[in-house]
PDB file of C-alpha atoms and ligand atoms in Angstrom:
ATOM      1  CA  MET A   1       4.822  -4.102   3.780  1.00  0.00           C
ATOM      2  CA  ASN A   2       1.215  -4.790   4.372  1.00  0.00           C
ATOM      3  CA  LYS A   3      -1.208  -2.892   1.517  1.00  0.00           C
ATOM      4  CA  LYS A   4      -4.725  -1.824   3.420  1.00  0.00           C
ATOM      5  CA  ILE A   5      -7.192  -4.004   2.207  1.00  0.00           C
ATOM      6  CA  PRO A   6      -9.765  -1.778   0.427  1.00  0.00           C
ATOM      7  CA  GLN A   7     -13.716  -2.383   1.730  1.00  0.00           C
ATOM      8  CA  ILE A   8     -14.842  -3.564  -1.782  1.00  0.00           C
ATOM      9  CA  ILE A   9     -12.299  -6.141  -1.046  1.00  0.00           C
ATOM     10  CA  LYS A  10     -13.440  -7.400   2.228  1.00  0.00           C
ATOM     11  CA  GLU A  11     -17.048  -7.255   1.484  1.00  0.00           C
ATOM     12  CA  ILE A  12     -16.428 -10.067  -1.734  1.00  0.00           C
ATOM     13  CA  ARG A  13     -14.183 -11.730   0.561  1.00  0.00           C
ATOM     14  CA  GLN A  14     -17.009 -12.295   3.411  1.00  0.00           C
ATOM     15  CA  PHE A  15     -19.322 -13.560   0.880  1.00  0.00           C
ATOM     16  CA  THR A  16     -21.578 -16.035   1.629  1.00  0.00           C
ATOM     17  CA  PRO A  17     -22.922 -18.356  -1.008  1.00  0.00           C
ATOM     18  CA  LEU A  18     -26.961 -18.761  -1.324  1.00  0.00           C
ATOM     19  CA  GLU A  19     -27.623 -22.259   0.565  1.00  0.00           C
ATOM     20  CA  ILE A  20     -29.358 -24.679  -1.794  1.00  0.00           C
ATOM     21  CA  ASP A  21     -32.028 -27.079  -0.418  1.00  0.00           C
ATOM     22  CA  TYR A  22     -31.772 -29.456  -2.922  1.00  0.00           C
ATOM     23  CA  SER A  23     -35.356 -31.077  -2.475  1.00  0.00           C
ATOM     24  CA  TYR A  24     -37.329 -28.034  -4.324  1.00  0.00           C
ATOM     25  CA  GLN A  25     -34.207 -25.851  -5.409  1.00  0.00           C
ATOM     26  CA  LYS A  26     -32.017 -26.355  -8.419  1.00  0.00           C
ATOM     27  CA  SER A  27     -28.665 -24.829  -9.272  1.00  0.00           C
ATOM     28  CA  ILE A  28     -27.512 -24.127 -12.745  1.00  0.00           C
ATOM     29  CA  SER A  29     -24.169 -22.936 -14.314  1.00  0.00           C
ATOM     30  CA  TYR A  30     -22.638 -21.668 -17.223  1.00  0.00           C
ATOM     31  CA  SER A  31     -21.792 -25.444 -18.663  1.00  0.00           C
ATOM     32  CA  GLN A  32     -25.465 -26.382 -18.053  1.00  0.00           C
ATOM     33  CA  TYR A  33     -26.536 -23.292 -20.065  1.00  0.00           C
ATOM     34  CA  ALA A  34     -24.136 -23.843 -22.761  1.00  0.00           C
ATOM     35  CA  MET A  35     -24.970 -27.439 -22.833  1.00  0.00           C
ATOM     36  CA  TRP A  36     -28.797 -26.400 -23.213  1.00  0.00           C
ATOM     37  CA  LYS A  37     -27.672 -24.276 -26.012  1.00  0.00           C
ATOM     38  CA  GLN A  38     -25.821 -26.865 -28.027  1.00  0.00           C
ATOM     39  CA  CYS A  39     -28.191 -29.759 -27.541  1.00  0.00           C
ATOM     40  CA  PRO A  40     -30.940 -29.349 -25.278  1.00  0.00           C
ATOM     41  CA  HIS A  41     -31.926 -32.614 -25.676  1.00  0.00           C
ATOM     42  CA  LYS A  42     -28.183 -33.233 -24.256  1.00  0.00           C
ATOM     43  CA  TRP A  43     -29.065 -31.105 -21.190  1.00  0.00           C
ATOM     44  CA  GLU A  44     -32.368 -33.140 -20.474  1.00  0.00           C
ATOM     45  CA  LEU A  45     -30.583 -36.145 -20.296  1.00  0.00           C
ATOM     46  CA  MET A  46     -27.687 -35.466 -18.471  1.00  0.00           C
ATOM     47  CA  TYR A  47     -29.363 -32.918 -15.707  1.00  0.00           C
ATOM     48  CA  LYS A  48     -32.982 -34.053 -16.027  1.00  0.00           C
ATOM     49  CA  ASP A  49     -32.882 -37.576 -16.160  1.00  0.00           C
ATOM     50  CA  GLY A  50     -29.624 -37.970 -14.577  1.00  0.00           C
ATOM     51  CA  HIS A  51     -27.760 -40.025 -17.380  1.00  0.00           C
ATOM     52  CA  SER A  52     -24.472 -38.475 -15.599  1.00  0.00           C
ATOM     53  CA  ALA A  53     -22.291 -39.743 -18.275  1.00  0.00           C
ATOM     54  CA  TYR A  54     -19.007 -37.819 -17.173  1.00  0.00           C
ATOM     55  CA  THR A  55     -15.526 -39.177 -18.624  1.00  0.00           C
ATOM     56  CA  PRO A  56     -12.311 -37.613 -17.161  1.00  0.00           C
ATOM     57  CA  THR A  57      -9.824 -36.707 -20.059  1.00  0.00           C
ATOM     58  CA  ILE A  58      -6.094 -35.378 -19.960  1.00  0.00           C
ATOM     59  CA  HIS A  59      -7.705 -32.169 -21.103  1.00  0.00           C
ATOM     60  CA  THR A  60      -9.485 -31.915 -17.390  1.00  0.00           C
ATOM     61  CA  VAL A  61      -6.414 -32.736 -15.706  1.00  0.00           C
ATOM     62  CA  PHE A  62      -4.485 -30.379 -17.538  1.00  0.00           C
ATOM     63  CA  GLY A  63      -6.650 -27.362 -17.384  1.00  0.00           C
ATOM     64  CA  THR A  64      -7.322 -28.268 -13.552  1.00  0.00           C
ATOM     65  CA  ALA A  65      -3.663 -28.224 -12.471  1.00  0.00           C
ATOM     66  CA  MET A  66      -2.317 -25.506 -14.764  1.00  0.00           C
ATOM     67  CA  HIS A  67      -5.463 -23.202 -13.202  1.00  0.00           C
ATOM     68  CA  GLU A  68      -4.069 -24.141  -9.540  1.00  0.00           C
ATOM     69  CA  THR A  69      -0.692 -23.451 -10.409  1.00  0.00           C
ATOM     70  CA  LEU A  70      -1.297 -20.072 -11.765  1.00  0.00           C
ATOM     71  CA  GLN A  71      -3.382 -19.370  -8.862  1.00  0.00           C
ATOM     72  CA  ASN A  72      -0.812 -20.215  -6.596  1.00  0.00           C
ATOM     73  CA  TYR A  73       1.474 -18.175  -7.976  1.00  0.00           C
ATOM     74  CA  LEU A  74      -0.280 -15.087  -8.670  1.00  0.00           C
ATOM     75  CA  THR A  75      -1.503 -15.180  -4.646  1.00  0.00           C
ATOM     76  CA  VAL A  76       1.818 -15.591  -3.697  1.00  0.00           C
ATOM     77  CA  MET A  77       2.572 -12.660  -5.902  1.00  0.00           C
ATOM     78  CA  TYR A  78       0.108 -10.263  -4.407  1.00  0.00           C
ATOM     79  CA  GLU A  79      -0.290 -11.149  -0.989  1.00  0.00           C
ATOM     80  CA  GLU A  80       3.794 -11.611  -0.454  1.00  0.00           C
ATOM     81  CA  SER A  81       6.196 -10.310  -3.264  1.00  0.00           C
ATOM     82  CA  ALA A  82       7.237 -10.933  -6.998  1.00  0.00           C
ATOM     83  CA  ALA A  83      10.587 -12.455  -5.542  1.00  0.00           C
ATOM     84  CA  ALA A  84       8.565 -15.000  -3.102  1.00  0.00           C
ATOM     85  CA  ALA A  85       6.342 -16.374  -6.350  1.00  0.00           C
ATOM     86  CA  ASP A  86       9.768 -16.450  -8.504  1.00  0.00           C
ATOM     87  CA  ARG A  87      11.068 -18.802  -5.533  1.00  0.00           C
ATOM     88  CA  ILE A  88       8.263 -21.298  -5.875  1.00  0.00           C
ATOM     89  CA  ASP A  89       9.333 -24.261  -7.771  1.00  0.00           C
ATOM     90  CA  ILE A  90       6.497 -23.618 -10.224  1.00  0.00           C
ATOM     91  CA  GLU A  91       7.396 -27.143 -12.235  1.00  0.00           C
ATOM     92  CA  GLU A  92       7.352 -29.232  -9.222  1.00  0.00           C
ATOM     93  CA  TYR A  93       4.031 -27.275  -8.133  1.00  0.00           C
ATOM     94  CA  PHE A  94       2.483 -28.380 -11.299  1.00  0.00           C
ATOM     95  CA  GLU A  95       3.862 -31.714 -11.247  1.00  0.00           C
ATOM     96  CA  SER A  96       1.947 -32.267  -7.637  1.00  0.00           C
ATOM     97  CA  LYS A  97      -1.192 -31.041  -9.309  1.00  0.00           C
ATOM     98  CA  PHE A  98      -1.410 -32.601 -12.607  1.00  0.00           C
ATOM     99  CA  ARG A  99      -0.522 -35.948 -10.516  1.00  0.00           C
ATOM    100  CA  GLU A 100      -3.120 -35.149  -8.007  1.00  0.00           C
ATOM    101  CA  THR A 101      -5.779 -34.262 -10.545  1.00  0.00           C
ATOM    102  CA  TYR A 102      -5.321 -37.350 -12.495  1.00  0.00           C
ATOM    103  CA  LEU A 103      -4.982 -39.753  -9.974  1.00  0.00           C
ATOM    104  CA  LYS A 104      -8.679 -38.184  -8.475  1.00  0.00           C
ATOM    105  CA  GLU A 105     -10.234 -38.829 -12.083  1.00  0.00           C
ATOM    106  CA  TYR A 106      -8.480 -42.301 -12.330  1.00  0.00           C
ATOM    107  CA  GLN A 107     -10.048 -43.180  -9.123  1.00  0.00           C
ATOM    108  CA  ALA A 108     -13.399 -41.514 -10.110  1.00  0.00           C
ATOM    109  CA  ASN A 109     -13.244 -43.443 -13.325  1.00  0.00           C
ATOM    110  CA  LYS A 110     -13.615 -46.633 -11.436  1.00  0.00           C
ATOM    111  CA  SER A 111      -9.896 -46.988 -11.514  1.00  0.00           C
ATOM    112  CA  VAL A 112      -9.884 -47.304 -15.633  1.00  0.00           C
ATOM    113  CA  HIS A 113      -6.474 -45.359 -17.123  1.00  0.00           C
ATOM    114  CA  PHE A 114      -7.469 -42.690 -19.609  1.00  0.00           C
ATOM    115  CA  SER A 115      -4.748 -41.384 -20.970  1.00  0.00           C
ATOM    116  CA  SER A 116      -1.179 -42.796 -21.750  1.00  0.00           C
ATOM    117  CA  PRO A 117       2.362 -41.951 -20.206  1.00  0.00           C
ATOM    118  CA  THR A 118       3.193 -40.714 -23.727  1.00  0.00           C
ATOM    119  CA  GLU A 119       0.113 -38.323 -24.002  1.00  0.00           C
ATOM    120  CA  MET A 120       0.740 -37.346 -19.997  1.00  0.00           C
ATOM    121  CA  ARG A 121       4.370 -36.522 -20.774  1.00  0.00           C
ATOM    122  CA  GLU A 122       3.403 -34.607 -23.788  1.00  0.00           C
ATOM    123  CA  PHE A 123       0.680 -32.716 -21.808  1.00  0.00           C
ATOM    124  CA  PHE A 124       3.046 -32.205 -18.666  1.00  0.00           C
ATOM    125  CA  ASP A 125       5.769 -30.601 -21.203  1.00  0.00           C
ATOM    126  CA  ASP A 126       3.522 -28.421 -22.679  1.00  0.00           C
ATOM    127  CA  GLY A 127       2.395 -26.985 -19.009  1.00  0.00           C
ATOM    128  CA  VAL A 128       5.951 -26.356 -18.255  1.00  0.00           C
ATOM    129  CA  ASN A 129       6.812 -24.308 -21.470  1.00  0.00           C
ATOM    130  CA  ILE A 130       3.523 -22.282 -20.577  1.00  0.00           C
ATOM    131  CA  LEU A 131       4.829 -22.017 -16.840  1.00  0.00           C
ATOM    132  CA  ASN A 132       7.901 -20.517 -18.301  1.00  0.00           C
ATOM    133  CA  PHE A 133       6.670 -18.237 -20.445  1.00  0.00           C
ATOM    134  CA  PHE A 134       4.387 -16.672 -17.483  1.00  0.00           C
ATOM    135  CA  LYS A 135       7.160 -16.522 -15.606  1.00  0.00           C
ATOM    136  CA  LYS A 136       9.002 -14.506 -17.849  1.00  0.00           C
ATOM    137  CA  LYS A 137       6.346 -11.870 -18.988  1.00  0.00           C
ATOM    138  CA  LYS A 138       4.152 -11.938 -16.185  1.00  0.00           C
ATOM    139  CA  GLY A 139       4.859  -8.132 -16.085  1.00  0.00           C
ATOM    140  CA  GLY A 140       2.962  -7.503 -19.567  1.00  0.00           C
ATOM    141  CA  TYR A 141      -0.254  -9.213 -17.843  1.00  0.00           C
ATOM    142  CA  PHE A 142      -0.253  -8.665 -14.325  1.00  0.00           C
ATOM    143  CA  SER A 143       1.021  -4.972 -12.937  1.00  0.00           C
ATOM    144  CA  LYS A 144       1.205  -4.219  -8.795  1.00  0.00           C
ATOM    145  CA  LYS A 145       1.068  -0.957  -9.937  1.00  0.00           C
ATOM    146  CA  GLY A 146      -2.308   0.105  -7.990  1.00  0.00           C
ATOM    147  CA  TRP A 147      -3.838  -3.569  -8.183  1.00  0.00           C
ATOM    148  CA  HIS A 148      -4.889  -5.834  -5.478  1.00  0.00           C
ATOM    149  CA  LEU A 149      -5.667  -9.199  -5.630  1.00  0.00           C
ATOM    150  CA  VAL A 150      -9.207 -10.133  -4.508  1.00  0.00           C
ATOM    151  CA  GLY A 151      -9.170 -14.016  -5.135  1.00  0.00           C
ATOM    152  CA  CYS A 152      -8.959 -16.918  -6.720  1.00  0.00           C
ATOM    153  CA  GLU A 153     -12.065 -19.414  -7.569  1.00  0.00           C
ATOM    154  CA  LEU A 154     -14.403 -16.793  -5.874  1.00  0.00           C
ATOM    155  CA  PRO A 155     -18.158 -17.805  -5.624  1.00  0.00           C
ATOM    156  CA  LEU A 156     -20.949 -16.467  -7.648  1.00  0.00           C
ATOM    157  CA  SER A 157     -24.520 -17.443  -6.312  1.00  0.00           C
ATOM    158  CA  ILE A 158     -27.512 -15.659  -7.561  1.00  0.00           C
ATOM    159  CA  ARG A 159     -30.819 -16.100  -8.746  1.00  0.00           C
ATOM    160  CA  PRO A 160     -30.743 -15.094 -11.915  1.00  0.00           C
ATOM    161  CA  ASN A 161     -34.449 -14.260 -12.578  1.00  0.00           C
ATOM    162  CA  GLU A 162     -36.543 -13.107  -9.974  1.00  0.00           C
ATOM    163  CA  ARG A 163     -39.607 -15.068 -11.182  1.00  0.00           C
ATOM    164  CA  TYR A 164     -37.758 -18.025 -10.702  1.00  0.00           C
ATOM    165  CA  LYS A 165     -36.717 -17.868  -7.213  1.00  0.00           C
ATOM    166  CA  ASN A 166     -35.747 -21.512  -6.891  1.00  0.00           C
ATOM    167  CA  VAL A 167     -33.436 -21.437  -9.661  1.00  0.00           C
ATOM    168  CA  ILE A 168     -29.926 -20.492  -8.346  1.00  0.00           C
ATOM    169  CA  LEU A 169     -26.939 -19.861 -10.532  1.00  0.00           C
ATOM    170  CA  LYS A 170     -23.589 -20.974  -8.948  1.00  0.00           C
ATOM    171  CA  GLY A 171     -19.923 -20.584 -10.471  1.00  0.00           C
ATOM    172  CA  TYR A 172     -16.577 -19.662  -9.368  1.00  0.00           C
ATOM    173  CA  ILE A 173     -14.549 -17.301 -10.985  1.00  0.00           C
ATOM    174  CA  ASP A 174     -10.919 -18.177 -11.466  1.00  0.00           C
ATOM    175  CA  LEU A 175      -9.271 -14.885 -10.462  1.00  0.00           C
ATOM    176  CA  VAL A 176     -10.568 -11.479  -9.538  1.00  0.00           C
ATOM    177  CA  MET A 177      -8.172  -8.218  -9.435  1.00  0.00           C
ATOM    178  CA  TYR A 178      -9.150  -4.731  -8.293  1.00  0.00           C
ATOM    179  CA  HIS A 179      -7.742  -1.289  -9.044  1.00  0.00           C
ATOM    180  CA  GLN A 180      -8.647   1.196  -6.511  1.00  0.00           C
ATOM    181  CA  GLU A 181      -7.445   4.315  -8.290  1.00  0.00           C
ATOM    182  CA  GLU A 182      -9.408   3.493 -11.061  1.00  0.00           C
ATOM    183  CA  ASN A 183     -12.266   2.051  -9.243  1.00  0.00           C
ATOM    184  CA  ILE A 184     -12.139  -1.199 -11.843  1.00  0.00           C
ATOM    185  CA  LEU A 185     -12.730  -4.908 -10.920  1.00  0.00           C
ATOM    186  CA  LYS A 186     -11.745  -7.489 -13.774  1.00  0.00           C
ATOM    187  CA  ILE A 187     -12.774 -10.702 -13.600  1.00  0.00           C
ATOM    188  CA  TYR A 188     -10.498 -13.643 -15.531  1.00  0.00           C
ATOM    189  CA  ASP A 189     -11.449 -16.491 -17.188  1.00  0.00           C
ATOM    190  CA  PHE A 190      -8.807 -18.925 -17.874  1.00  0.00           C
ATOM    191  CA  LYS A 191      -8.611 -21.398 -20.809  1.00  0.00           C
ATOM    192  CA  THR A 192      -6.432 -24.094 -21.634  1.00  0.00           C
ATOM    193  CA  SER A 193      -6.420 -24.673 -25.630  1.00  0.00           C
ATOM    194  CA  THR A 194      -4.469 -26.453 -27.846  1.00  0.00           C
ATOM    195  CA  ARG A 195      -3.311 -23.545 -30.147  1.00  0.00           C
ATOM    196  CA  GLY A 196      -5.562 -20.403 -28.962  1.00  0.00           C
ATOM    197  CA  TRP A 197      -8.749 -19.018 -29.982  1.00  0.00           C
ATOM    198  CA  ASN A 198      -9.053 -18.622 -33.688  1.00  0.00           C
ATOM    199  CA  ASP A 199     -11.508 -15.814 -35.500  1.00  0.00           C
ATOM    200  CA  SER A 200     -14.705 -18.135 -35.189  1.00  0.00           C
ATOM    201  CA  ALA A 201     -13.868 -19.254 -31.316  1.00  0.00           C
ATOM    202  CA  LYS A 202     -13.956 -15.794 -30.451  1.00  0.00           C
ATOM    203  CA  LYS A 203     -16.828 -14.891 -32.476  1.00  0.00           C
ATOM    204  CA  ASP A 204     -19.046 -17.797 -30.873  1.00  0.00           C
ATOM    205  CA  GLU A 205     -21.239 -15.586 -28.452  1.00  0.00           C
ATOM    206  CA  ASP A 206     -22.028 -18.986 -26.480  1.00  0.00           C
ATOM    207  CA  LYS A 207     -18.151 -18.962 -25.700  1.00  0.00           C
ATOM    208  CA  GLN A 208     -18.756 -15.211 -24.828  1.00  0.00           C
ATOM    209  CA  PHE A 209     -21.220 -15.517 -22.652  1.00  0.00           C
ATOM    210  CA  GLN A 210     -19.831 -17.183 -19.839  1.00  0.00           C
ATOM    211  CA  ILE A 211     -17.656 -13.848 -18.990  1.00  0.00           C
ATOM    212  CA  ILE A 212     -20.600 -11.326 -19.598  1.00  0.00           C
ATOM    213  CA  PHE A 213     -22.760 -13.283 -16.921  1.00  0.00           C
ATOM    214  CA  TYR A 214     -19.845 -13.697 -14.920  1.00  0.00           C
ATOM    215  CA  LYS A 215     -19.609  -9.588 -15.148  1.00  0.00           C
ATOM    216  CA  HIS A 216     -23.457  -9.109 -15.452  1.00  0.00           C
ATOM    217  CA  TYR A 217     -24.376 -11.124 -12.292  1.00  0.00           C
ATOM    218  CA  TYR A 218     -21.048 -10.142 -10.226  1.00  0.00           C
ATOM    219  CA  SER A 219     -22.154  -6.626 -10.740  1.00  0.00           C
ATOM    220  CA  LYS A 220     -25.826  -7.699  -9.208  1.00  0.00           C
ATOM    221  CA  GLN A 221     -24.695  -9.698  -6.116  1.00  0.00           C
ATOM    222  CA  PHE A 222     -22.066  -6.908  -5.248  1.00  0.00           C
ATOM    223  CA  ASN A 223     -24.037  -3.987  -6.277  1.00  0.00           C
ATOM    224  CA  ILE A 224     -21.090  -2.887  -8.493  1.00  0.00           C
ATOM    225  CA  PRO A 225     -22.021  -0.701 -11.611  1.00  0.00           C
ATOM    226  CA  GLU A 226     -21.037  -2.846 -15.064  1.00  0.00           C
ATOM    227  CA  ASP A 227     -18.879   0.036 -16.027  1.00  0.00           C
ATOM    228  CA  ASN A 228     -16.725  -0.411 -13.216  1.00  0.00           C
ATOM    229  CA  ILE A 229     -16.311  -4.241 -14.363  1.00  0.00           C
ATOM    230  CA  GLU A 230     -13.729  -5.564 -16.845  1.00  0.00           C
ATOM    231  CA  VAL A 231     -13.344  -9.257 -18.208  1.00  0.00           C
ATOM    232  CA  GLU A 232     -10.498 -10.912 -20.080  1.00  0.00           C
ATOM    233  CA  PHE A 233     -10.457 -14.573 -20.880  1.00  0.00           C
ATOM    234  CA  PHE A 234      -6.718 -15.722 -20.177  1.00  0.00           C
ATOM    235  CA  ILE A 235      -5.964 -18.355 -22.837  1.00  0.00           C
ATOM    236  CA  LEU A 236      -2.772 -20.531 -22.650  1.00  0.00           C
ATOM    237  CA  LYS A 237      -1.442 -22.591 -25.897  1.00  0.00           C
ATOM    238  CA  ARG A 238      -0.154 -25.986 -25.362  1.00  0.00           C
ATOM    239  CA  LYS A 239       1.178 -25.578 -28.828  1.00  0.00           C
ATOM    240  CA  ILE A 240       2.718 -22.609 -30.685  1.00  0.00           C
ATOM    241  CA  TRP A 241       3.963 -22.407 -34.319  1.00  0.00           C
ATOM    242  CA  GLU A 242       7.604 -23.271 -34.037  1.00  0.00           C
ATOM    243  CA  GLU A 243       8.150 -22.610 -37.521  1.00  0.00           C
ATOM    244  CA  SER A 244       6.913 -19.145 -37.442  1.00  0.00           C
ATOM    245  CA  GLU A 245       9.187 -16.388 -38.387  1.00  0.00           C
ATOM    246  CA  PHE A 246       7.383 -14.131 -35.578  1.00  0.00           C
ATOM    247  CA  PRO A 247       8.300 -14.503 -31.750  1.00  0.00           C
ATOM    248  CA  GLN A 248       4.808 -16.960 -30.522  1.00  0.00           C
ATOM    249  CA  SER A 249       3.696 -16.097 -27.370  1.00  0.00           C
ATOM    250  CA  ARG A 250       2.208 -18.908 -25.087  1.00  0.00           C
ATOM    251  CA  ILE A 251      -0.786 -16.249 -23.823  1.00  0.00           C
ATOM    252  CA  GLN A 252      -3.717 -15.236 -25.814  1.00  0.00           C
ATOM    253  CA  ILE A 253      -5.744 -11.988 -24.278  1.00  0.00           C
ATOM    254  CA  PHE A 254      -9.585 -12.077 -25.220  1.00  0.00           C
ATOM    255  CA  SER A 255     -11.792  -9.384 -23.760  1.00  0.00           C
ATOM    256  CA  PRO A 256     -15.295  -9.811 -25.799  1.00  0.00           C
ATOM    257  CA  ALA A 257     -17.408  -6.663 -26.138  1.00  0.00           C
ATOM    258  CA  SER A 258     -19.470  -6.726 -22.998  1.00  0.00           C
ATOM    259  CA  GLY A 259     -21.570  -3.451 -23.291  1.00  0.00           C
ATOM    260  CA  LYS A 260     -25.417  -3.131 -22.951  1.00  0.00           C
ATOM    261  CA  ILE A 261     -26.548  -4.947 -26.137  1.00  0.00           C
ATOM    262  CA  LYS A 262     -24.223  -7.757 -26.020  1.00  0.00           C
ATOM    263  CA  THR A 263     -25.242  -8.169 -22.254  1.00  0.00           C
ATOM    264  CA  LYS A 264     -28.946  -7.605 -23.210  1.00  0.00           C
ATOM    265  CA  LYS A 265     -28.879 -10.618 -25.762  1.00  0.00           C
ATOM    266  CA  ALA A 266     -27.028 -13.300 -23.183  1.00  0.00           C
ATOM    267  CA  VAL A 267     -29.045 -12.174 -20.272  1.00  0.00           C
ATOM    268  CA  ASP A 268     -32.272 -13.119 -22.641  1.00  0.00           C
ATOM    269  CA  SER A 269     -30.871 -16.103 -23.613  1.00  0.00           C
ATOM    270  CA  MET A 270     -30.208 -17.345 -19.765  1.00  0.00           C
ATOM    271  CA  THR A 271     -33.893 -15.948 -19.072  1.00  0.00           C
ATOM    272  CA  GLN A 272     -34.907 -18.350 -22.410  1.00  0.00           C
ATOM    273  CA  PHE A 273     -32.831 -21.322 -20.864  1.00  0.00           C
ATOM    274  CA  ILE A 274     -34.778 -21.198 -17.412  1.00  0.00           C
ATOM    275  CA  GLU A 275     -38.344 -20.597 -18.924  1.00  0.00           C
ATOM    276  CA  GLU A 276     -38.097 -23.445 -21.042  1.00  0.00           C
ATOM    277  CA  CYS A 277     -36.368 -25.838 -18.806  1.00  0.00           C
ATOM    278  CA  PHE A 278     -38.038 -24.793 -15.103  1.00  0.00           C
ATOM    279  CA  ASP A 279     -41.590 -23.988 -13.217  1.00  0.00           C
ATOM    280  CA  SER A 280     -41.415 -21.046 -10.946  1.00  0.00           C
ATOM    281  CA  THR A 281     -41.701 -23.942  -7.829  1.00  0.00           C
ATOM    282  CA  GLY A 282     -38.307 -24.898  -9.202  1.00  0.00           C
ATOM    283  CA  GLY A 283     -39.244 -28.382 -10.574  1.00  0.00           C
ATOM    284  CA  TYR A 284     -38.292 -29.394 -14.097  1.00  0.00           C
ATOM    285  CA  LYS A 285     -40.788 -28.741 -17.137  1.00  0.00           C
ATOM    286  CA  PRO A 286     -42.109 -31.889 -18.310  1.00  0.00           C
ATOM    287  CA  THR A 287     -41.354 -30.888 -21.732  1.00  0.00           C
ATOM    288  CA  THR A 288     -39.133 -32.775 -24.294  1.00  0.00           C
ATOM    289  CA  HIS A 289     -36.613 -31.210 -25.281  1.00  0.00           C
ATOM    290  CA  LYS A 290     -35.437 -30.775 -29.371  1.00  0.00           C
ATOM    291  CA  ILE A 291     -32.529 -33.078 -30.494  1.00  0.00           C
ATOM    292  CA  ASN A 292     -30.165 -30.958 -32.219  1.00  0.00           C
ATOM    293  CA  PRO A 293     -27.422 -32.940 -33.924  1.00  0.00           C
ATOM    294  CA  ASN A 294     -24.295 -30.627 -34.098  1.00  0.00           C
ATOM    295  CA  LYS A 295     -20.526 -30.505 -35.016  1.00  0.00           C
ATOM    296  CA  ASN A 296     -20.061 -32.153 -31.158  1.00  0.00           C
ATOM    297  CA  CYS A 297     -21.966 -35.049 -31.381  1.00  0.00           C
ATOM    298  CA  GLN A 298     -19.074 -37.044 -32.153  1.00  0.00           C
ATOM    299  CA  TYR A 299     -17.916 -36.036 -28.390  1.00  0.00           C
ATOM    300  CA  CYS A 300     -21.290 -36.815 -27.319  1.00  0.00           C
ATOM    301  CA  PRO A 301     -21.495 -39.674 -24.508  1.00  0.00           C
ATOM    302  CA  PHE A 302     -25.148 -39.954 -26.298  1.00  0.00           C
ATOM    303  CA  ASN A 303     -23.803 -40.269 -29.609  1.00  0.00           C
ATOM    304  CA  ASP A 304     -23.929 -44.002 -30.299  1.00  0.00           C
ATOM    305  CA  ASN A 305     -26.866 -44.436 -27.892  1.00  0.00           C
ATOM    306  CA  LYS A 306     -29.854 -45.358 -29.840  1.00  0.00           C
ATOM    307  CA  GLU A 307     -32.336 -45.768 -27.031  1.00  0.00           C
ATOM    308  CA  LEU A 308     -31.321 -41.973 -25.741  1.00  0.00           C
ATOM    309  CA  CYS A 309     -30.650 -40.248 -28.991  1.00  0.00           C
ATOM    310  CA  ILE A 310     -32.520 -40.973 -32.272  1.00  0.00           C
ATOM    311  CA  LYS A 311     -30.396 -37.994 -33.749  1.00  0.00           C
TER     312      LYS A 311
HETATM  313  S1  SF4 B 401     -25.588 -36.909 -30.067  1.00  0.00           S
HETATM  314 FE1  SF4 B 401     -25.976 -35.177 -30.404  1.00  0.00          FE
HETATM  315  S2  SF4 B 401     -28.440 -34.901 -31.206  1.00  0.00           S
HETATM  316 FE2  SF4 B 401     -27.780 -36.414 -29.700  1.00  0.00          FE
HETATM  317  S3  SF4 B 401     -27.861 -35.631 -27.477  1.00  0.00           S
HETATM  318 FE3  SF4 B 401     -25.924 -35.946 -28.089  1.00  0.00          FE
HETATM  319  S4  SF4 B 401     -25.539 -33.862 -29.030  1.00  0.00           S
HETATM  320 FE4  SF4 B 401     -27.652 -34.105 -28.747  1.00  0.00          FE
END
């Protein structure tokens, strides 16, 4: 039976992202912001100076395949039925996405392998465990009572600061749901993680800001009050403590506080990023950014490059 589609969902689905003219405009993203926050010099090397240093990893392949598999399952569950979603061979679907993504990344990596068959098998098996858990427990996370699927990978495309009209924030939201009676829009961000987020990860404001940005700018993009938007990190754990006395969940839910004070802090930080790095015509500011050695330097592609980083 076809449910009537609420007006707000139609509007969101019809949204056309801003077109960016890269000859004089810049696009920014949450990942750029997070990189700048961690080390402004790294951001400058990558985005301003064009030292593109992307190297694929098994973690990104796993994350992409897991996102696509869950998004497909939820789409069928809400657009058709839960029974139809259960008829999908989820393991086979995941395997095809996993292979497809690995192949794409391998080709982009100049046909150099970046994982081994043993590691790939381990990640694949972890993925199957997550998906089996999800299928069994989905009712505890996703209800069909009053909820509509708005969509997956929905675009966010907005000028975050009107004084910098040529700087455009772009992003894709993993999943948006709508509850008609309560008039609540719910934004989900899927995360894959080895063992979930511990307290320090949950307290990390820069991690929290991602979903707070989504809430704030989605509210502006569609003129929906922030009070009518909820947010949630949906964290998928590859590993659980097998020896635990208590049943372990493969899914961790984390909804950071996203009230006025926290949102202002996040938006102020985004403004600082834009003001320090761009001018009002959309160009980069000619500043030399601060080098900020940090605990993630060991994973930074410029870690051993003395010409580019003299930390
Ligand atoms: S190695 Fe560390 S200090 Fe140097 S650019 Fe990378 S993150 Fe910044």
